[in-house]
Amino acid sequence: ILSFRDLLPRVRLFSQTFFLWYFALGTFWIGAGLGGIFHLVEGMFSGSPGGIPGASYSVRAVEGGALLTLFFLVLAVSARFLPPRLIRIDLAFEGLDPRLEGTTILHLSDLHVGAWQGEGRLQTIADVVRRISPDILAVTGDVIDHREDEAQIFERIFSSLSGKLGTVAVLGNHEYWSLEKEACAVMRRHGLPVLKNESLLLEKENGGQIRVVGVDDPAGGDYAPDCGPDLEKALAEIRPGEFVLALVHQPTLWEGDLCRAAQLTLAGHTHGGQIGGHPPLPSLASLFFRHPVGLFSSTDPQCPGHRLNVSAGLGYYGIPVRIGMLPEMTLVTLCSKAEVAGKGKNKKTREGGFSPSKKEESFLFFNNPQCFSPL
């Protein structure tokens, strides 16, 4: 709490050390408990008095705590020095306009410029975005963490970046918590092209069109009557036959009308819990969210084949730790079902995509490109 208040200087090293100390303390006691349990079980099966608490019990507990703490700290610290993981996904949609085939959408979420993200780290993320050069750059909120001056840092590093067709964004709860009712105006002033319950029509040179819908975050409803989600207003300009890309911060907004209106929805907010893995692996976020992280298909019979992608994001909140759930960005490529049938599932990187060097490839994790079709 002290680290995030204005009462103390916001020194990044202090904040990280402060939280890592409590993280290490927690993992030590978990490891100590496991070490002690192992000692008791060992004594029971060996038939020796080794299971009786004593000096050897304490040694086992300390060993267990030290090993678990060291293991998790190595994972957590190493995750901060690796480039962000890039996940490539090809998504097939029934009746996709052929002129939209091959369109790339780079999804960024939860940068949390602030206590945990130094400018060097942010510049690494910006460099990756620049080399990928997507058609659309989509940002789904929580760009800043706590203060308006963090928006200035974002502007300095990211405002020059744009997709070939444009950059689109929505606000997250942290923008509202930090800037309250002025959140939208401030972020737009600092270079974030926010869509607030409105839509924008993006057109390719070949005439293909994508309707991008931005839905405001529920946190905005606490600060002004014109803030917060308004689906009726956000979806008002959609026309029949348009491919609709929806941006939200919280994946809970995907239910109902938005799911039926948008073929593809991008969200963030959950961080994947920062600890765990993508489905089918468990994560902390799966304890709290129906759609915790990764790609989901609609089960609504009115909108078969509509998808939601929930990004684990690029930043940190609460503790500067990610274990298993590494910082990530997602590159989505649109394709038709006919294209999938003709080329098969495994496809090479498309022209204009990000082709890493050997050194970069050793750090960046690429999923095998897959085309997901409705079951």
mmCIF file of C-alpha atoms in Angstrom, residues 81-321:
data_model
loop_
_atom_site.group_PDB
_atom_site.id
_atom_site.type_symbol
_atom_site.label_atom_id
_atom_site.label_comp_id
_atom_site.label_asym_id
_atom_site.label_seq_id
_atom_site.Cartn_x
_atom_site.Cartn_y
_atom_site.Cartn_z
ATOM 1 C CA PHE A 81 14.478 -9.766 -18.828
ATOM 2 C CA LEU A 82 13.018 -11.785 -21.715
ATOM 3 C CA PRO A 83 11.316 -10.051 -24.643
ATOM 4 C CA PRO A 84 7.514 -10.375 -24.638
ATOM 5 C CA ARG A 85 6.101 -13.639 -25.895
ATOM 6 C CA LEU A 86 4.410 -13.354 -29.278
ATOM 7 C CA ILE A 87 1.467 -15.655 -29.898
ATOM 8 C CA ARG A 88 0.434 -16.054 -33.531
ATOM 9 C CA ILE A 89 -3.110 -17.225 -34.248
ATOM 10 C CA ASP A 90 -4.856 -17.608 -37.609
ATOM 11 C CA LEU A 91 -8.636 -17.325 -37.181
ATOM 12 C CA ALA A 92 -11.075 -18.589 -39.803
ATOM 13 C CA PHE A 93 -14.487 -16.933 -40.182
ATOM 14 C CA GLU A 94 -17.427 -18.104 -42.254
ATOM 15 C CA GLY A 95 -18.215 -15.699 -45.092
ATOM 16 C CA LEU A 96 -15.171 -13.478 -44.520
ATOM 17 C CA ASP A 97 -14.773 -10.868 -47.240
ATOM 18 C CA PRO A 98 -11.931 -12.249 -49.435
ATOM 19 C CA ARG A 99 -10.370 -8.785 -49.389
ATOM 20 C CA LEU A 100 -9.807 -9.172 -45.621
ATOM 21 C CA GLU A 101 -7.891 -12.435 -45.862
ATOM 22 C CA GLY A 102 -4.414 -12.023 -44.425
ATOM 23 C CA THR A 103 -5.326 -8.929 -42.375
ATOM 24 C CA THR A 104 -3.217 -8.840 -39.212
ATOM 25 C CA ILE A 105 -4.305 -7.462 -35.839
ATOM 26 C CA LEU A 106 -1.723 -7.028 -33.092
ATOM 27 C CA HIS A 107 -3.352 -7.140 -29.662
ATOM 28 C CA LEU A 108 -1.625 -5.308 -26.786
ATOM 29 C CA SER A 109 -3.096 -5.076 -23.316
ATOM 30 C CA ASP A 110 -2.291 -4.041 -19.759
ATOM 31 C CA LEU A 111 1.020 -2.247 -20.265
ATOM 32 C CA HIS A 112 0.699 -0.714 -16.785
ATOM 33 C CA VAL A 113 3.297 1.952 -17.423
ATOM 34 C CA GLY A 114 4.399 2.763 -13.906
ATOM 35 C CA ALA A 115 6.043 1.123 -10.932
ATOM 36 C CA TRP A 116 6.934 -2.194 -12.559
ATOM 37 C CA GLN A 117 7.751 -1.143 -16.135
ATOM 38 C CA GLY A 118 10.982 0.752 -16.768
ATOM 39 C CA GLU A 119 11.409 2.740 -19.971
ATOM 40 C CA GLY A 120 13.984 0.258 -21.228
ATOM 41 C CA ARG A 121 11.455 -2.541 -20.969
ATOM 42 C CA LEU A 122 8.780 -0.442 -22.666
ATOM 43 C CA GLN A 123 11.169 0.384 -25.496
ATOM 44 C CA THR A 124 11.772 -3.349 -26.026
ATOM 45 C CA ILE A 125 8.017 -3.861 -26.393
ATOM 46 C CA ALA A 126 7.765 -0.897 -28.792
ATOM 47 C CA ASP A 127 10.609 -2.267 -30.923
ATOM 48 C CA VAL A 128 8.828 -5.610 -31.295
ATOM 49 C CA VAL A 129 5.617 -3.832 -32.343
ATOM 50 C CA ARG A 130 7.525 -1.758 -34.875
ATOM 51 C CA ARG A 131 9.094 -4.825 -36.497
ATOM 52 C CA ILE A 132 5.803 -6.729 -36.668
ATOM 53 C CA SER A 133 4.130 -3.806 -38.472
ATOM 54 C CA PRO A 134 0.522 -5.106 -38.270
ATOM 55 C CA ASP A 135 -2.445 -3.845 -40.256
ATOM 56 C CA ILE A 136 -4.285 -2.891 -37.052
ATOM 57 C CA LEU A 137 -2.771 -2.149 -33.657
ATOM 58 C CA ALA A 138 -5.394 -2.815 -30.950
ATOM 59 C CA VAL A 139 -4.840 -1.730 -27.324
ATOM 60 C CA THR A 140 -7.308 -2.971 -24.704
ATOM 61 C CA GLY A 141 -6.779 -0.731 -21.705
ATOM 62 C CA ASP A 142 -4.746 -0.309 -18.521
ATOM 63 C CA VAL A 143 -2.041 1.531 -20.415
ATOM 64 C CA ILE A 144 -1.108 3.490 -17.301
ATOM 65 C CA ASP A 145 -0.984 2.307 -13.734
ATOM 66 C CA HIS A 146 -1.438 5.175 -11.295
ATOM 67 C CA ARG A 147 -0.568 8.701 -12.471
ATOM 68 C CA GLU A 148 -0.970 11.073 -15.399
ATOM 69 C CA ASP A 149 2.793 11.420 -15.841
ATOM 70 C CA GLU A 150 2.810 7.739 -16.840
ATOM 71 C CA ALA A 151 0.680 8.740 -19.831
ATOM 72 C CA GLN A 152 3.511 11.055 -20.845
ATOM 73 C CA ILE A 153 5.918 8.105 -20.787
ATOM 74 C CA PHE A 154 3.497 6.114 -22.944
ATOM 75 C CA GLU A 155 3.240 9.010 -25.401
ATOM 76 C CA ARG A 156 7.012 9.352 -25.678
ATOM 77 C CA ILE A 157 7.566 5.673 -26.472
ATOM 78 C CA PHE A 158 4.398 4.447 -28.201
ATOM 79 C CA SER A 159 2.609 7.377 -29.866
ATOM 80 C CA SER A 160 4.717 7.053 -33.031
ATOM 81 C CA LEU A 161 3.595 3.442 -33.489
ATOM 82 C CA SER A 162 0.585 2.653 -35.623
ATOM 83 C CA GLY A 163 -0.924 -0.136 -37.627
ATOM 84 C CA LYS A 164 -0.993 0.256 -41.395
ATOM 85 C CA LEU A 165 -4.744 0.884 -41.199
ATOM 86 C CA GLY A 166 -4.582 2.573 -37.822
ATOM 87 C CA THR A 167 -4.395 2.193 -34.061
ATOM 88 C CA VAL A 168 -7.506 1.715 -31.914
ATOM 89 C CA ALA A 169 -7.874 1.521 -28.143
ATOM 90 C CA VAL A 170 -10.228 1.429 -25.176
ATOM 91 C CA LEU A 171 -9.792 2.541 -21.593
ATOM 92 C CA GLY A 172 -9.281 0.177 -18.664
ATOM 93 C CA ASN A 173 -10.146 0.463 -15.004
ATOM 94 C CA HIS A 174 -6.710 1.882 -14.145
ATOM 95 C CA GLU A 175 -7.179 4.898 -16.408
ATOM 96 C CA TYR A 176 -10.395 5.684 -14.543
ATOM 97 C CA TRP A 177 -8.932 4.958 -11.122
ATOM 98 C CA SER A 178 -6.066 7.327 -11.904
ATOM 99 C CA LEU A 179 -7.715 10.074 -13.947
ATOM 100 C CA GLU A 180 -11.402 9.664 -13.046
ATOM 101 C CA LYS A 181 -13.865 11.401 -15.395
ATOM 102 C CA GLU A 182 -11.031 13.037 -17.353
ATOM 103 C CA ALA A 183 -9.551 9.668 -18.325
ATOM 104 C CA CYS A 184 -10.627 9.678 -21.962
ATOM 105 C CA ALA A 185 -9.585 13.278 -22.631
ATOM 106 C CA VAL A 186 -6.207 12.854 -20.947
ATOM 107 C CA MET A 187 -5.320 9.624 -22.737
ATOM 108 C CA ARG A 188 -6.350 11.022 -26.123
ATOM 109 C CA ARG A 189 -4.214 14.074 -25.445
ATOM 110 C CA HIS A 190 -1.261 11.774 -24.800
ATOM 111 C CA GLY A 191 -1.590 9.856 -28.039
ATOM 112 C CA LEU A 192 -3.973 6.976 -27.258
ATOM 113 C CA PRO A 193 -6.773 6.889 -29.889
ATOM 114 C CA VAL A 194 -9.577 5.870 -27.537
ATOM 115 C CA LEU A 195 -12.945 4.614 -28.747
ATOM 116 C CA LYS A 196 -15.508 5.380 -26.043
ATOM 117 C CA ASN A 197 -18.746 3.527 -26.849
ATOM 118 C CA GLU A 198 -18.256 4.288 -30.527
ATOM 119 C CA SER A 199 -17.010 2.632 -33.677
ATOM 120 C CA LEU A 200 -14.616 3.349 -36.496
ATOM 121 C CA LEU A 201 -14.604 1.957 -40.035
ATOM 122 C CA LEU A 202 -11.126 0.993 -41.262
ATOM 123 C CA GLU A 203 -10.643 0.354 -44.978
ATOM 124 C CA LYS A 204 -7.835 -1.460 -46.767
ATOM 125 C CA GLU A 205 -6.430 -0.316 -50.090
ATOM 126 C CA ASN A 206 -8.244 -3.174 -51.827
ATOM 127 C CA GLY A 207 -11.579 -1.998 -50.408
ATOM 128 C CA GLY A 208 -11.944 -4.494 -47.574
ATOM 129 C CA GLN A 209 -13.537 -2.941 -44.481
ATOM 130 C CA ILE A 210 -13.415 -3.698 -40.766
ATOM 131 C CA ARG A 211 -15.760 -2.060 -38.274
ATOM 132 C CA VAL A 212 -13.909 -1.549 -34.963
ATOM 133 C CA VAL A 213 -16.132 -1.094 -31.924
ATOM 134 C CA GLY A 214 -14.746 0.215 -28.619
ATOM 135 C CA VAL A 215 -16.749 -0.332 -25.433
ATOM 136 C CA ASP A 216 -15.946 1.758 -22.360
ATOM 137 C CA ASP A 217 -14.883 0.096 -19.108
ATOM 138 C CA PRO A 218 -17.399 -0.478 -16.262
ATOM 139 C CA ALA A 219 -15.099 1.430 -13.884
ATOM 140 C CA GLY A 220 -16.051 4.617 -15.714
ATOM 141 C CA GLY A 221 -19.592 4.386 -14.417
ATOM 142 C CA ASP A 222 -18.344 5.414 -10.979
ATOM 143 C CA TYR A 223 -17.148 8.831 -12.171
ATOM 144 C CA ALA A 224 -19.536 10.341 -14.734
ATOM 145 C CA PRO A 225 -22.924 9.538 -16.315
ATOM 146 C CA ASP A 226 -21.418 9.500 -19.825
ATOM 147 C CA CYS A 227 -18.735 6.983 -18.817
ATOM 148 C CA GLY A 228 -18.994 3.221 -18.538
ATOM 149 C CA PRO A 229 -20.240 0.701 -21.104
ATOM 150 C CA ASP A 230 -23.116 1.655 -23.407
ATOM 151 C CA LEU A 231 -23.545 -1.223 -25.859
ATOM 152 C CA GLU A 232 -26.493 0.318 -27.685
ATOM 153 C CA LYS A 233 -24.453 3.403 -28.499
ATOM 154 C CA ALA A 234 -21.290 1.450 -29.294
ATOM 155 C CA LEU A 235 -23.052 -0.884 -31.742
ATOM 156 C CA ALA A 236 -25.314 1.742 -33.342
ATOM 157 C CA GLU A 237 -23.303 2.234 -36.552
ATOM 158 C CA ILE A 238 -22.791 -1.446 -37.439
ATOM 159 C CA ARG A 239 -24.174 -2.346 -40.860
ATOM 160 C CA PRO A 240 -25.193 -5.799 -42.109
ATOM 161 C CA GLY A 241 -22.348 -7.748 -43.682
ATOM 162 C CA GLU A 242 -19.554 -5.836 -41.931
ATOM 163 C CA PHE A 243 -16.759 -7.693 -40.174
ATOM 164 C CA VAL A 244 -16.850 -6.375 -36.610
ATOM 165 C CA LEU A 245 -13.822 -6.255 -34.315
ATOM 166 C CA ALA A 246 -14.760 -5.297 -30.744
ATOM 167 C CA LEU A 247 -12.363 -4.005 -28.097
ATOM 168 C CA VAL A 248 -13.158 -4.228 -24.386
ATOM 169 C CA HIS A 249 -10.971 -4.204 -21.324
ATOM 170 C CA GLN A 250 -12.860 -6.689 -19.185
ATOM 171 C CA PRO A 251 -13.838 -10.023 -20.784
ATOM 172 C CA THR A 252 -17.088 -10.096 -18.786
ATOM 173 C CA LEU A 253 -18.500 -7.618 -21.358
ATOM 174 C CA TRP A 254 -18.365 -10.283 -24.080
ATOM 175 C CA GLU A 255 -21.673 -11.877 -23.090
ATOM 176 C CA GLY A 256 -24.930 -11.184 -24.917
ATOM 177 C CA ASP A 257 -25.292 -8.456 -27.544
ATOM 178 C CA LEU A 258 -21.588 -7.790 -27.978
ATOM 179 C CA CYS A 259 -20.815 -11.450 -28.633
ATOM 180 C CA ARG A 260 -23.578 -11.626 -31.236
ATOM 181 C CA ALA A 261 -22.540 -8.382 -32.945
ATOM 182 C CA ALA A 262 -18.765 -8.911 -33.175
ATOM 183 C CA GLN A 263 -17.083 -11.801 -34.944
ATOM 184 C CA LEU A 264 -13.917 -11.136 -32.929
ATOM 185 C CA THR A 265 -13.598 -9.500 -29.514
ATOM 186 C CA LEU A 266 -10.294 -8.629 -27.842
ATOM 187 C CA ALA A 267 -9.972 -8.173 -24.072
ATOM 188 C CA GLY A 268 -7.401 -8.056 -21.283
ATOM 189 C CA HIS A 269 -7.674 -7.154 -17.591
ATOM 190 C CA THR A 270 -7.095 -10.621 -16.108
ATOM 191 C CA HIS A 271 -3.283 -10.805 -16.605
ATOM 192 C CA GLY A 272 -3.925 -14.556 -16.650
ATOM 193 C CA GLY A 273 -3.489 -14.225 -12.900
ATOM 194 C CA GLN A 274 0.255 -13.656 -13.600
ATOM 195 C CA ILE A 275 0.854 -17.191 -12.324
ATOM 196 C CA GLY A 276 -0.164 -20.332 -14.203
ATOM 197 C CA GLY A 277 -0.604 -21.240 -17.851
ATOM 198 C CA HIS A 278 -2.975 -21.034 -20.795
ATOM 199 C CA PRO A 279 -5.837 -23.559 -20.935
ATOM 200 C CA PRO A 280 -5.928 -26.458 -20.358
ATOM 201 C CA LEU A 281 -3.353 -25.527 -17.679
ATOM 202 C CA PRO A 282 -4.760 -23.774 -14.602
ATOM 203 C CA SER A 283 -4.043 -20.159 -13.698
ATOM 204 C CA LEU A 284 -4.909 -17.864 -10.817
ATOM 205 C CA ALA A 285 -7.266 -15.960 -13.125
ATOM 206 C CA SER A 286 -9.360 -19.094 -13.668
ATOM 207 C CA LEU A 287 -10.472 -18.813 -10.043
ATOM 208 C CA PHE A 288 -12.192 -15.495 -10.748
ATOM 209 C CA PHE A 289 -13.061 -15.296 -14.455
ATOM 210 C CA ARG A 290 -15.150 -17.450 -16.751
ATOM 211 C CA HIS A 291 -12.784 -16.501 -19.583
ATOM 212 C CA PRO A 292 -9.433 -16.133 -17.794
ATOM 213 C CA VAL A 293 -6.906 -16.083 -20.650
ATOM 214 C CA GLY A 294 -6.536 -17.319 -24.223
ATOM 215 C CA LEU A 295 -8.950 -17.936 -27.089
ATOM 216 C CA PHE A 296 -12.627 -18.816 -26.609
ATOM 217 C CA SER A 297 -15.417 -19.677 -29.059
ATOM 218 C CA SER A 298 -19.007 -18.631 -28.486
ATOM 219 C CA THR A 299 -21.490 -21.293 -27.395
ATOM 220 C CA ASP A 300 -24.419 -19.046 -28.331
ATOM 221 C CA PRO A 301 -26.323 -20.688 -31.234
ATOM 222 C CA GLN A 302 -27.080 -17.211 -32.580
ATOM 223 C CA CYS A 303 -23.398 -16.444 -33.193
ATOM 224 C CA PRO A 304 -21.472 -19.649 -33.973
ATOM 225 C CA GLY A 305 -17.821 -19.065 -34.736
ATOM 226 C CA HIS A 306 -17.569 -15.749 -32.891
ATOM 227 C CA ARG A 307 -14.381 -15.545 -30.814
ATOM 228 C CA LEU A 308 -12.961 -13.854 -27.745
ATOM 229 C CA ASN A 309 -9.226 -13.492 -27.171
ATOM 230 C CA VAL A 310 -8.195 -12.582 -23.619
ATOM 231 C CA SER A 311 -4.580 -11.437 -23.438
ATOM 232 C CA ALA A 312 -2.415 -12.092 -20.383
ATOM 233 C CA GLY A 313 -1.016 -8.621 -21.044
ATOM 234 C CA LEU A 314 2.427 -7.087 -20.848
ATOM 235 C CA GLY A 315 2.573 -5.505 -17.414
ATOM 236 C CA TYR A 316 2.275 -6.268 -13.734
ATOM 237 C CA TYR A 317 -0.151 -5.428 -10.979
ATOM 238 C CA GLY A 318 0.017 -6.192 -7.264
ATOM 239 C CA ILE A 319 3.391 -7.935 -7.385
ATOM 240 C CA PRO A 320 6.178 -7.671 -10.012
ATOM 241 C CA VAL A 321 6.001 -11.423 -10.607
#
